[in-house]
CSV table of C-alpha atoms and ligand atoms in Angstrom, one decimal:
chain,number,residue,atom,x,y,z
A,1,MET,CA,-4.7,22.5,9.0
A,2,ALA,CA,-4.9,18.7,9.3
A,3,LYS,CA,-2.5,16.9,7.2
A,4,ASP,CA,-3.4,15.0,4.3
A,5,PHE,CA,-3.1,11.2,5.7
A,6,LEU,CA,-4.9,8.3,4.2
A,7,ILE,CA,-5.5,5.1,5.9
A,8,ALA,CA,-5.4,1.9,3.7
A,9,PRO,CA,-6.6,-1.2,5.6
A,10,SER,CA,-5.1,-4.4,4.1
A,11,ILE,CA,-7.8,-6.9,3.4
A,12,LEU,CA,-5.2,-9.8,3.9
A,13,SER,CA,-6.3,-9.8,7.7
A,14,ALA,CA,-10.1,-9.3,6.7
A,15,ASN,CA,-12.6,-12.2,7.0
A,16,PHE,CA,-12.3,-13.8,3.6
A,17,ALA,CA,-15.8,-15.5,3.9
A,18,ARG,CA,-17.4,-11.9,4.0
A,19,LEU,CA,-14.9,-10.1,2.0
A,20,GLY,CA,-17.5,-7.5,0.3
A,21,GLU,CA,-19.0,-6.8,3.5
A,22,GLU,CA,-15.5,-6.3,5.2
A,23,VAL,CA,-14.6,-3.7,2.4
A,24,SER,CA,-17.9,-1.8,2.7
A,25,ASN,CA,-17.7,-1.8,6.5
A,26,VAL,CA,-14.1,-0.5,6.7
A,27,ILE,CA,-14.8,2.1,4.3
A,28,ALA,CA,-18.0,3.1,6.0
A,29,SER,CA,-16.0,3.4,9.2
A,30,GLY,CA,-13.7,6.2,7.6
A,31,ALA,CA,-11.0,4.3,6.0
A,32,ASP,CA,-9.7,5.8,2.7
A,33,TRP,CA,-8.2,3.0,0.4
A,34,ILE,CA,-8.4,-0.7,0.2
A,35,HIS,CA,-5.0,-2.1,0.2
A,36,PHE,CA,-5.1,-5.3,-1.9
A,37,ASP,CA,-2.2,-7.7,-1.3
A,38,VAL,CA,-1.4,-10.1,-4.4
A,39,MET,CA,1.0,-13.0,-3.4
A,40,ASP,CA,2.1,-15.7,-5.8
A,41,ASN,CA,3.9,-18.4,-3.8
A,42,HIS,CA,7.0,-17.6,-6.0
A,43,TYR,CA,8.2,-14.0,-5.2
A,44,VAL,CA,6.9,-14.4,-1.6
A,45,PRO,CA,6.2,-17.7,0.2
A,46,ASN,CA,2.3,-17.2,0.3
A,47,LEU,CA,-0.8,-17.3,-1.9
A,48,THR,CA,-3.7,-14.7,-1.8
A,49,ILE,CA,-5.9,-13.2,-4.2
A,50,GLY,CA,-5.9,-12.0,-7.8
A,51,PRO,CA,-7.8,-10.0,-10.5
A,52,LEU,CA,-11.1,-11.9,-10.1
A,53,VAL,CA,-11.4,-10.9,-6.4
A,54,CYS,CA,-10.5,-7.4,-7.2
A,55,GLU,CA,-13.2,-7.5,-10.0
A,56,ALA,CA,-15.8,-8.7,-7.5
A,57,LEU,CA,-14.9,-6.1,-5.0
A,58,ARG,CA,-15.0,-3.2,-7.5
A,59,PRO,CA,-18.9,-2.6,-7.3
A,60,VAL,CA,-18.7,-2.9,-3.5
A,61,THR,CA,-16.9,0.4,-3.0
A,62,ASP,CA,-15.8,3.7,-4.9
A,63,ALA,CA,-12.7,3.8,-2.8
A,64,VAL,CA,-9.2,3.5,-4.3
A,65,ILE,CA,-8.1,0.0,-4.6
A,66,ASP,CA,-4.4,0.0,-4.0
A,67,VAL,CA,-3.1,-3.3,-5.5
A,68,HIS,CA,0.5,-4.2,-4.0
A,69,LEU,CA,1.8,-6.9,-6.3
A,70,MET,CA,4.2,-9.4,-4.6
A,71,VAL,CA,4.5,-11.6,-7.9
A,72,LYS,CA,7.1,-12.2,-10.4
A,73,PRO,CA,6.9,-11.8,-13.2
A,74,VAL,CA,4.8,-8.5,-13.0
A,75,ASP,CA,3.9,-7.3,-16.6
A,76,ARG,CA,1.8,-10.2,-17.5
A,77,ILE,CA,-0.9,-9.7,-14.6
A,78,VAL,CA,-0.8,-5.7,-15.0
A,79,PRO,CA,-3.5,-5.3,-17.6
A,80,ASP,CA,-5.7,-7.8,-15.7
A,81,PHE,CA,-5.7,-5.9,-12.6
A,82,ALA,CA,-6.4,-2.5,-14.7
A,83,LYS,CA,-9.3,-4.2,-16.2
A,84,ALA,CA,-10.5,-5.6,-12.8
A,85,GLY,CA,-10.8,-1.9,-11.6
A,86,ALA,CA,-7.7,-1.3,-9.8
A,87,ASN,CA,-6.7,2.4,-9.3
A,88,LEU,CA,-3.2,2.0,-8.2
A,89,ILE,CA,-0.8,-0.7,-8.9
A,90,SER,CA,2.6,-1.0,-7.2
A,91,PHE,CA,5.3,-3.6,-7.5
A,92,HIS,CA,8.8,-4.7,-6.2
A,93,PRO,CA,11.7,-3.4,-8.4
A,94,GLU,CA,13.3,-7.0,-7.8
A,95,ALA,CA,10.4,-8.7,-9.4
A,96,SER,CA,10.7,-6.9,-12.9
A,97,GLU,CA,13.4,-7.1,-15.4
A,98,HIS,CA,12.7,-3.5,-16.7
A,99,ILE,CA,11.4,-1.3,-14.1
A,100,ASP,CA,10.8,1.8,-16.2
A,101,ARG,CA,8.9,-0.5,-18.7
A,102,THR,CA,6.7,-1.9,-16.2
A,103,LEU,CA,5.9,1.5,-14.7
A,104,GLY,CA,5.1,2.7,-18.4
A,105,LEU,CA,2.8,-0.3,-18.8
A,106,ILE,CA,0.9,0.3,-15.5
A,107,LYS,CA,0.4,4.0,-16.6
A,108,ASP,CA,-0.6,3.1,-20.1
A,109,SER,CA,-3.3,0.8,-18.7
A,110,GLY,CA,-4.8,3.8,-17.0
A,111,CYS,CA,-3.7,3.3,-13.4
A,112,GLN,CA,-1.5,5.1,-10.9
A,113,ALA,CA,1.9,3.4,-10.4
A,114,GLY,CA,4.0,2.6,-7.4
A,115,LEU,CA,7.4,1.1,-6.5
A,116,VAL,CA,7.7,-1.1,-3.3
A,117,PHE,CA,10.9,-1.2,-1.3
A,118,ASN,CA,11.7,-4.3,0.9
A,119,PRO,CA,13.5,-3.7,4.2
A,120,ALA,CA,17.0,-4.4,2.6
A,121,THR,CA,16.2,-2.8,-0.7
A,122,PRO,CA,18.1,0.6,-1.2
A,123,LEU,CA,15.9,3.5,-2.5
A,124,ASP,CA,18.1,4.0,-5.5
A,125,HIS,CA,15.6,2.6,-8.0
A,126,MET,CA,13.2,5.4,-7.5
A,127,ASP,CA,15.7,8.0,-8.6
A,128,HIS,CA,15.5,8.0,-12.2
A,129,VAL,CA,11.8,7.1,-12.6
A,130,MET,CA,10.3,10.0,-10.5
A,131,ASP,CA,8.0,11.3,-13.3
A,132,LYS,CA,6.3,7.9,-13.7
A,133,LEU,CA,5.7,7.2,-9.8
A,134,ASP,CA,2.6,8.2,-8.0
A,135,LEU,CA,3.4,6.2,-4.9
A,136,VAL,CA,6.5,4.9,-3.0
A,137,LEU,CA,5.9,2.1,-0.6
A,138,ILE,CA,8.2,1.4,2.1
A,139,MET,CA,7.9,-2.2,3.5
A,140,SER,CA,8.4,-2.2,7.5
A,141,VAL,CA,8.2,-6.1,7.5
A,142,ASN,CA,9.3,-8.6,5.0
A,143,PRO,CA,6.6,-9.1,2.5
A,144,GLY,CA,4.4,-12.3,2.7
A,145,PHE,CA,2.3,-12.4,5.7
A,146,GLY,CA,0.2,-10.0,8.0
A,147,GLY,CA,0.7,-9.6,11.7
A,148,GLN,CA,4.4,-9.1,11.7
A,149,LYS,CA,6.5,-6.8,13.8
A,150,PHE,CA,7.3,-3.4,12.6
A,151,ILE,CA,11.2,-3.0,11.5
A,152,PRO,CA,12.4,0.3,13.0
A,153,GLU,CA,14.9,0.8,10.4
A,154,ALA,CA,12.0,1.7,8.1
A,155,LEU,CA,11.8,5.0,9.9
A,156,ASN,CA,15.2,6.1,8.6
A,157,LYS,CA,14.3,4.9,5.0
A,158,LEU,CA,11.1,7.0,5.2
A,159,ARG,CA,13.2,10.0,6.2
A,160,ILE,CA,15.4,9.6,3.2
A,161,ALA,CA,12.4,8.8,0.9
A,162,ARG,CA,10.5,11.9,2.3
A,163,ALA,CA,13.4,14.2,1.3
A,164,LYS,CA,13.7,12.8,-2.2
A,165,ILE,CA,10.1,13.1,-2.8
A,166,ASP,CA,9.9,16.8,-1.2
A,167,ALA,CA,12.8,17.8,-3.6
A,168,TYR,CA,11.0,16.4,-6.5
A,169,GLU,CA,7.6,18.0,-5.7
A,170,GLN,CA,9.2,21.3,-5.0
A,171,LYS,CA,10.8,21.2,-8.5
A,172,THR,CA,7.9,19.7,-10.3
A,173,GLY,CA,4.8,20.4,-8.5
A,174,ARG,CA,3.7,16.9,-8.7
A,175,ARG,CA,2.7,14.9,-5.7
A,176,ILE,CA,3.9,11.3,-4.8
A,177,ARG,CA,2.5,9.5,-2.0
A,178,LEU,CA,4.8,7.8,0.6
A,179,GLU,CA,3.0,4.7,2.0
A,180,ILE,CA,4.2,2.4,4.9
A,181,ASP,CA,3.3,-1.2,5.0
A,182,GLY,CA,3.6,-3.7,7.8
A,183,GLY,CA,3.2,-3.6,11.5
A,184,ALA,CA,1.6,-0.2,11.8
A,185,ASN,CA,-0.8,0.2,14.6
A,186,VAL,CA,-2.2,2.8,17.2
A,187,SER,CA,1.0,2.9,19.2
A,188,ASN,CA,3.4,3.7,16.3
A,189,ILE,CA,1.4,5.4,13.6
A,190,ALA,CA,2.3,8.9,14.8
A,191,GLU,CA,6.0,8.2,14.8
A,192,ILE,CA,5.5,6.7,11.3
A,193,ALA,CA,3.8,9.9,10.2
A,194,ARG,CA,6.6,11.9,11.9
A,195,ALA,CA,9.2,10.1,9.8
A,196,GLY,CA,7.4,11.1,6.6
A,197,ALA,CA,4.7,8.7,5.5
A,198,ASP,CA,1.5,10.2,4.4
A,199,THR,CA,-0.3,7.0,3.6
A,200,PHE,CA,-0.6,4.0,6.1
A,201,VAL,CA,-1.3,0.3,5.4
A,202,ALA,CA,-2.7,-1.5,8.4
A,203,GLY,CA,-4.1,-5.1,8.3
A,204,SER,CA,-4.1,-6.8,11.6
A,205,ALA,CA,-4.4,-3.7,13.4
A,206,VAL,CA,-7.7,-2.8,11.8
A,207,PHE,CA,-9.3,-6.2,10.9
A,208,GLY,CA,-8.2,-7.9,14.2
A,209,ALA,CA,-9.6,-5.0,16.2
A,210,ALA,CA,-13.1,-5.9,16.2
A,211,LYS,CA,-16.0,-8.6,16.4
A,212,ASP,CA,-17.5,-9.8,13.1
A,213,THR,CA,-21.1,-9.3,14.1
A,214,ASP,CA,-20.9,-5.5,14.8
A,215,PRO,CA,-21.9,-3.5,11.6
A,216,ASN,CA,-19.9,-0.6,12.9
A,217,ARG,CA,-17.1,-2.6,13.8
A,218,TYR,CA,-14.2,-0.6,12.5
A,219,ASN,CA,-15.5,2.8,13.7
A,220,SER,CA,-13.3,2.8,16.8
A,221,ILE,CA,-10.1,1.5,15.4
A,222,ILE,CA,-10.0,3.9,12.5
A,223,ALA,CA,-11.0,6.8,14.8
A,224,SER,CA,-8.1,5.8,17.2
A,225,LEU,CA,-5.6,5.8,14.2
A,226,ARG,CA,-6.9,9.3,13.1
A,227,SER,CA,-6.6,10.8,16.6
A,228,GLU,CA,-2.9,9.6,16.7
A,229,LEU,CA,-2.4,11.0,13.3
A,230,ALA,CA,-4.0,14.3,14.5
A,231,LYS,CA,-1.2,14.9,17.0
A,232,VAL,CA,1.5,14.9,14.3
B,1,DX5,C1,2.7,-7.9,3.9
B,1,DX5,C2,1.6,-7.3,3.2
B,1,DX5,C3,1.1,-6.1,4.2
B,1,DX5,C4,0.4,-6.9,5.2
B,1,DX5,C5,0.2,-5.8,6.4
B,1,DX5,O1,3.4,-8.5,2.8
B,1,DX5,O2,2.1,-6.4,2.2
B,1,DX5,O3,0.2,-5.4,3.4
B,1,DX5,O4,-1.0,-7.4,5.1
B,1,DX5,O5,-0.3,-6.4,7.6
B,1,DX5,P1,-0.1,-5.8,9.0
B,1,DX5,O6,-0.6,-4.5,9.0
B,1,DX5,O7,-0.9,-6.9,9.8
B,1,DX5,O8,1.4,-6.0,9.2
B,2,ZN,ZN1,0.9,-4.8,1.1
């Protein structure tokens, strides 16, 4: 049976002048989630999009909007994203004073919750909050920009996170997704899946792959990513 892999294109690399169209095209091309990168020019050295854009995109698709918060502080903005239609909200433990409280806030606002681990951040922060986690996101680049090179050490970290998640799932029966973010593409996605990821963010690999004018522009890149995953 085919494994339950999800592809989550990051709209950070989409054409921002035609964002709604990009979202509907990439989902029509077979992508599963929309990865929504929120940067504040404080926690990370770049500035992107906020709840207003999430709200504007919500009617465009039924797909899960996977909000990746690269902001500090975290808590103030969580209810705004929940109201804007986010399905899943994840944040970096370094950006929250009280990680368990922030996870609770996300759940109470009706969203699924995730923790994001930077390349040098150890996984310890997930150990005592597993019951509140729906997603663990391993960064395979330093956060802030699309189009960076995959950091191979992320593969070791994925294996460790996979073991923790599998042990938890065996004990509780509850699923936690393991997502990779940064530098994923057709040539490394199978290796990333073998290391334990089940959910794959891809920004430049997807949105850089096609000409703006073709309505089916993402079919072939999504199909290539899936055919690599089918080998796993
Ligand atoms: C980086 C973002 C990523 C990024 C991925 O801070 O969190 O989601 O857009 O882009 P690629 O796939 O181009 O590395
Ligand atoms: Zn991201």
